[in-house]
Amino acid sequence: MAKKNDSGFQSSAGLMRYFDTENEKGIRVSPRTVIGIAIGLIAIVLLLEVLYPLSA
């Protein structure tokens, strides 16, 4: 009979340790800032579409 391969937890344990660590070297951006930037870019794109329409 074929043996069961029970290496699921061992192989995922390294990934869990990897993603649990905090990276202190990168820049930190708050979620509100990201949402604000996204809303601002959407507004700019919509405004440009009104001012400079692509279809004549």
PDB file of N, CA and C in Angstrom:
ATOM      1  N   MET A   1       0.824  -1.182   0.000  1.00  0.00           N
ATOM      2  CA  MET A   1       0.000   0.000   0.000  1.00  0.00           C
ATOM      3  C   MET A   1       0.875   1.256   0.000  1.00  0.00           C
ATOM      4  N   ALA A   2       0.314   2.321  -0.509  1.00  0.00           N
ATOM      5  CA  ALA A   2       1.038   3.587  -0.556  1.00  0.00           C
ATOM      6  C   ALA A   2       1.014   4.244   0.816  1.00  0.00           C
ATOM      7  N   LYS A   3       2.138   4.839   1.194  1.00  0.00           N
ATOM      8  CA  LYS A   3       2.216   5.541   2.477  1.00  0.00           C
ATOM      9  C   LYS A   3       1.643   6.942   2.335  1.00  0.00           C
ATOM     10  N   LYS A   4       1.022   7.426   3.405  1.00  0.00           N
ATOM     11  CA  LYS A   4       0.512   8.801   3.401  1.00  0.00           C
ATOM     12  C   LYS A   4       1.676   9.751   3.652  1.00  0.00           C
ATOM     13  N   ASN A   5       1.691  10.821   2.942  1.00  0.00           N
ATOM     14  CA  ASN A   5       2.749  11.814   3.110  1.00  0.00           C
ATOM     15  C   ASN A   5       2.209  12.912   4.016  1.00  0.00           C
ATOM     16  N   ASP A   6       2.627  12.935   5.275  1.00  0.00           N
ATOM     17  CA  ASP A   6       2.131  13.893   6.258  1.00  0.00           C
ATOM     18  C   ASP A   6       3.110  15.050   6.447  1.00  0.00           C
ATOM     19  N   SER A   7       3.620  15.615   5.371  1.00  0.00           N
ATOM     20  CA  SER A   7       4.587  16.701   5.499  1.00  0.00           C
ATOM     21  C   SER A   7       3.940  18.070   5.344  1.00  0.00           C
ATOM     22  N   GLY A   8       2.612  18.160   5.392  1.00  0.00           N
ATOM     23  CA  GLY A   8       1.933  19.433   5.195  1.00  0.00           C
ATOM     24  C   GLY A   8       2.289  20.467   6.240  1.00  0.00           C
ATOM     25  N   PHE A   9       2.269  20.087   7.509  1.00  0.00           N
ATOM     26  CA  PHE A   9       2.553  21.059   8.557  1.00  0.00           C
ATOM     27  C   PHE A   9       4.012  21.467   8.552  1.00  0.00           C
ATOM     28  N   GLN A  10       4.899  20.535   8.320  1.00  0.00           N
ATOM     29  CA  GLN A  10       6.322  20.870   8.316  1.00  0.00           C
ATOM     30  C   GLN A  10       6.665  21.821   7.177  1.00  0.00           C
ATOM     31  N   SER A  11       6.061  21.613   6.030  1.00  0.00           N
ATOM     32  CA  SER A  11       6.397  22.478   4.904  1.00  0.00           C
ATOM     33  C   SER A  11       5.769  23.860   5.058  1.00  0.00           C
ATOM     34  N   SER A  12       4.633  23.966   5.732  1.00  0.00           N
ATOM     35  CA  SER A  12       4.010  25.278   5.888  1.00  0.00           C
ATOM     36  C   SER A  12       4.539  26.021   7.109  1.00  0.00           C
ATOM     37  N   ALA A  13       5.214  25.344   8.007  1.00  0.00           N
ATOM     38  CA  ALA A  13       5.724  26.003   9.212  1.00  0.00           C
ATOM     39  C   ALA A  13       6.769  27.059   8.858  1.00  0.00           C
ATOM     40  N   GLY A  14       7.590  26.807   7.866  1.00  0.00           N
ATOM     41  CA  GLY A  14       8.588  27.793   7.454  1.00  0.00           C
ATOM     42  C   GLY A  14       7.947  29.028   6.858  1.00  0.00           C
ATOM     43  N   LEU A  15       6.880  28.842   6.092  1.00  0.00           N
ATOM     44  CA  LEU A  15       6.175  29.991   5.521  1.00  0.00           C
ATOM     45  C   LEU A  15       5.506  30.813   6.609  1.00  0.00           C
ATOM     46  N   MET A  16       4.979  30.150   7.614  1.00  0.00           N
ATOM     47  CA  MET A  16       4.339  30.880   8.709  1.00  0.00           C
ATOM     48  C   MET A  16       5.376  31.718   9.451  1.00  0.00           C
ATOM     49  N   ARG A  17       6.552  31.172   9.671  1.00  0.00           N
ATOM     50  CA  ARG A  17       7.611  31.945  10.328  1.00  0.00           C
ATOM     51  C   ARG A  17       8.048  33.098   9.452  1.00  0.00           C
ATOM     52  N   TYR A  18       8.112  32.876   8.126  1.00  0.00           N
ATOM     53  CA  TYR A  18       8.558  33.918   7.208  1.00  0.00           C
ATOM     54  C   TYR A  18       7.580  35.084   7.196  1.00  0.00           C
ATOM     55  N   PHE A  19       6.292  34.813   7.137  1.00  0.00           N
ATOM     56  CA  PHE A  19       5.309  35.877   7.047  1.00  0.00           C
ATOM     57  C   PHE A  19       4.978  36.505   8.391  1.00  0.00           C
ATOM     58  N   ASP A  20       5.380  35.889   9.495  1.00  0.00           N
ATOM     59  CA  ASP A  20       5.140  36.477  10.807  1.00  0.00           C
ATOM     60  C   ASP A  20       6.143  37.563  11.154  1.00  0.00           C
ATOM     61  N   THR A  21       7.264  37.599  10.473  1.00  0.00           N
ATOM     62  CA  THR A  21       8.291  38.584  10.794  1.00  0.00           C
ATOM     63  C   THR A  21       7.905  39.942  10.225  1.00  0.00           C
ATOM     64  N   GLU A  22       8.207  40.985  10.961  1.00  0.00           N
ATOM     65  CA  GLU A  22       7.947  42.351  10.515  1.00  0.00           C
ATOM     66  C   GLU A  22       9.175  42.873   9.788  1.00  0.00           C
ATOM     67  N   ASN A  23       8.967  43.542   8.697  1.00  0.00           N
ATOM     68  CA  ASN A  23      10.056  44.141   7.949  1.00  0.00           C
ATOM     69  C   ASN A  23      10.160  45.600   8.372  1.00  0.00           C
ATOM     70  N   GLU A  24      11.203  45.940   9.087  1.00  0.00           N
ATOM     71  CA  GLU A  24      11.395  47.295   9.601  1.00  0.00           C
ATOM     72  C   GLU A  24      12.047  48.220   8.576  1.00  0.00           C
ATOM     73  N   LYS A  25      12.532  47.683   7.468  1.00  0.00           N
ATOM     74  CA  LYS A  25      13.272  48.494   6.509  1.00  0.00           C
ATOM     75  C   LYS A  25      12.366  49.250   5.543  1.00  0.00           C
ATOM     76  N   GLY A  26      11.177  48.747   5.289  1.00  0.00           N
ATOM     77  CA  GLY A  26      10.292  49.366   4.301  1.00  0.00           C
ATOM     78  C   GLY A  26       9.560  50.571   4.869  1.00  0.00           C
ATOM     79  N   ILE A  27       8.965  51.338   3.970  1.00  0.00           N
ATOM     80  CA  ILE A  27       8.190  52.489   4.413  1.00  0.00           C
ATOM     81  C   ILE A  27       6.853  52.010   4.968  1.00  0.00           C
ATOM     82  N   ARG A  28       6.299  52.759   5.885  1.00  0.00           N
ATOM     83  CA  ARG A  28       5.016  52.409   6.482  1.00  0.00           C
ATOM     84  C   ARG A  28       3.975  53.411   6.010  1.00  0.00           C
ATOM     85  N   VAL A  29       2.881  52.879   5.489  1.00  0.00           N
ATOM     86  CA  VAL A  29       1.785  53.699   5.001  1.00  0.00           C
ATOM     87  C   VAL A  29       0.523  53.205   5.681  1.00  0.00           C
ATOM     88  N   SER A  30      -0.227  54.133   6.246  1.00  0.00           N
ATOM     89  CA  SER A  30      -1.451  53.737   6.929  1.00  0.00           C
ATOM     90  C   SER A  30      -2.517  53.361   5.902  1.00  0.00           C
ATOM     91  N   PRO A  31      -3.456  52.514   6.285  1.00  0.00           N
ATOM     92  CA  PRO A  31      -4.529  52.134   5.355  1.00  0.00           C
ATOM     93  C   PRO A  31      -5.358  53.332   4.893  1.00  0.00           C
ATOM     94  N   ARG A  32      -5.562  54.309   5.756  1.00  0.00           N
ATOM     95  CA  ARG A  32      -6.311  55.509   5.362  1.00  0.00           C
ATOM     96  C   ARG A  32      -5.589  56.275   4.257  1.00  0.00           C
ATOM     97  N   THR A  33      -4.267  56.299   4.315  1.00  0.00           N
ATOM     98  CA  THR A  33      -3.490  56.977   3.281  1.00  0.00           C
ATOM     99  C   THR A  33      -3.645  56.272   1.944  1.00  0.00           C
ATOM    100  N   VAL A  34      -3.613  54.956   1.958  1.00  0.00           N
ATOM    101  CA  VAL A  34      -3.759  54.184   0.718  1.00  0.00           C
ATOM    102  C   VAL A  34      -5.135  54.418   0.112  1.00  0.00           C
ATOM    103  N   ILE A  35      -6.176  54.404   0.942  1.00  0.00           N
ATOM    104  CA  ILE A  35      -7.536  54.636   0.446  1.00  0.00           C
ATOM    105  C   ILE A  35      -7.672  56.062  -0.075  1.00  0.00           C
ATOM    106  N   GLY A  36      -7.075  57.027   0.624  1.00  0.00           N
ATOM    107  CA  GLY A  36      -7.121  58.416   0.178  1.00  0.00           C
ATOM    108  C   GLY A  36      -6.438  58.613  -1.156  1.00  0.00           C
ATOM    109  N   ILE A  37      -5.293  57.985  -1.341  1.00  0.00           N
ATOM    110  CA  ILE A  37      -4.575  58.086  -2.616  1.00  0.00           C
ATOM    111  C   ILE A  37      -5.403  57.456  -3.730  1.00  0.00           C
ATOM    112  N   ALA A  38      -6.024  56.309  -3.454  1.00  0.00           N
ATOM    113  CA  ALA A  38      -6.843  55.636  -4.468  1.00  0.00           C
ATOM    114  C   ALA A  38      -8.033  56.507  -4.870  1.00  0.00           C
ATOM    115  N   ILE A  39      -8.711  57.084  -3.889  1.00  0.00           N
ATOM    116  CA  ILE A  39      -9.854  57.952  -4.190  1.00  0.00           C
ATOM    117  C   ILE A  39      -9.400  59.186  -4.959  1.00  0.00           C
ATOM    118  N   GLY A  40      -8.269  59.743  -4.587  1.00  0.00           N
ATOM    119  CA  GLY A  40      -7.733  60.897  -5.299  1.00  0.00           C
ATOM    120  C   GLY A  40      -7.399  60.582  -6.748  1.00  0.00           C
ATOM    121  N   LEU A  41      -6.795  59.422  -6.998  1.00  0.00           N
ATOM    122  CA  LEU A  41      -6.476  59.040  -8.372  1.00  0.00           C
ATOM    123  C   LEU A  41      -7.733  58.788  -9.191  1.00  0.00           C
ATOM    124  N   ILE A  42      -8.750  58.191  -8.574  1.00  0.00           N
ATOM    125  CA  ILE A  42     -10.021  57.987  -9.270  1.00  0.00           C
ATOM    126  C   ILE A  42     -10.629  59.330  -9.658  1.00  0.00           C
ATOM    127  N   ALA A  43     -10.597  60.289  -8.739  1.00  0.00           N
ATOM    128  CA  ALA A  43     -11.152  61.613  -9.022  1.00  0.00           C
ATOM    129  C   ALA A  43     -10.392  62.298 -10.152  1.00  0.00           C
ATOM    130  N   ILE A  44      -9.085  62.169 -10.170  1.00  0.00           N
ATOM    131  CA  ILE A  44      -8.280  62.777 -11.232  1.00  0.00           C
ATOM    132  C   ILE A  44      -8.613  62.158 -12.582  1.00  0.00           C
ATOM    133  N   VAL A  45      -8.738  60.835 -12.619  1.00  0.00           N
ATOM    134  CA  VAL A  45      -9.048  60.157 -13.879  1.00  0.00           C
ATOM    135  C   VAL A  45     -10.430  60.566 -14.378  1.00  0.00           C
ATOM    136  N   LEU A  46     -11.411  60.631 -13.491  1.00  0.00           N
ATOM    137  CA  LEU A  46     -12.757  61.047 -13.902  1.00  0.00           C
ATOM    138  C   LEU A  46     -12.770  62.495 -14.384  1.00  0.00           C
ATOM    139  N   LEU A  47     -12.033  63.369 -13.710  1.00  0.00           N
ATOM    140  CA  LEU A  47     -11.959  64.766 -14.120  1.00  0.00           C
ATOM    141  C   LEU A  47     -11.288  64.907 -15.482  1.00  0.00           C
ATOM    142  N   LEU A  48     -10.234  64.161 -15.705  1.00  0.00           N
ATOM    143  CA  LEU A  48      -9.572  64.208 -17.006  1.00  0.00           C
ATOM    144  C   LEU A  48     -10.474  63.663 -18.111  1.00  0.00           C
ATOM    145  N   GLU A  49     -11.284  62.661 -17.795  1.00  0.00           N
ATOM    146  CA  GLU A  49     -12.204  62.123 -18.789  1.00  0.00           C
ATOM    147  C   GLU A  49     -13.264  63.164 -19.172  1.00  0.00           C
ATOM    148  N   VAL A  50     -13.689  63.963 -18.210  1.00  0.00           N
ATOM    149  CA  VAL A  50     -14.683  65.012 -18.507  1.00  0.00           C
ATOM    150  C   VAL A  50     -14.022  66.136 -19.298  1.00  0.00           C
ATOM    151  N   LEU A  51     -12.833  66.537 -18.923  1.00  0.00           N
ATOM    152  CA  LEU A  51     -12.167  67.650 -19.589  1.00  0.00           C
ATOM    153  C   LEU A  51     -11.629  67.274 -20.970  1.00  0.00           C
ATOM    154  N   TYR A  52     -11.088  66.079 -21.104  1.00  0.00           N
ATOM    155  CA  TYR A  52     -10.481  65.627 -22.353  1.00  0.00           C
ATOM    156  C   TYR A  52     -11.063  64.274 -22.754  1.00  0.00           C
ATOM    157  N   PRO A  53     -12.289  64.254 -23.300  1.00  0.00           N
ATOM    158  CA  PRO A  53     -12.901  62.960 -23.667  1.00  0.00           C
ATOM    159  C   PRO A  53     -12.126  62.286 -24.810  1.00  0.00           C
ATOM    160  N   LEU A  54     -12.069  60.951 -24.763  1.00  0.00           N
ATOM    161  CA  LEU A  54     -11.349  60.208 -25.796  1.00  0.00           C
ATOM    162  C   LEU A  54     -12.173  60.070 -27.059  1.00  0.00           C
ATOM    163  N   SER A  55     -13.482  59.897 -26.945  1.00  0.00           N
ATOM    164  CA  SER A  55     -14.315  59.770 -28.138  1.00  0.00           C
ATOM    165  C   SER A  55     -14.885  61.136 -28.517  1.00  0.00           C
ATOM    166  N   ALA A  56     -14.801  61.456 -29.789  1.00  0.00           N
ATOM    167  CA  ALA A  56     -15.238  62.785 -30.238  1.00  0.00           C
ATOM    168  C   ALA A  56     -16.690  62.876 -30.472  1.00  0.00           C
TER     169      ALA A  56
END
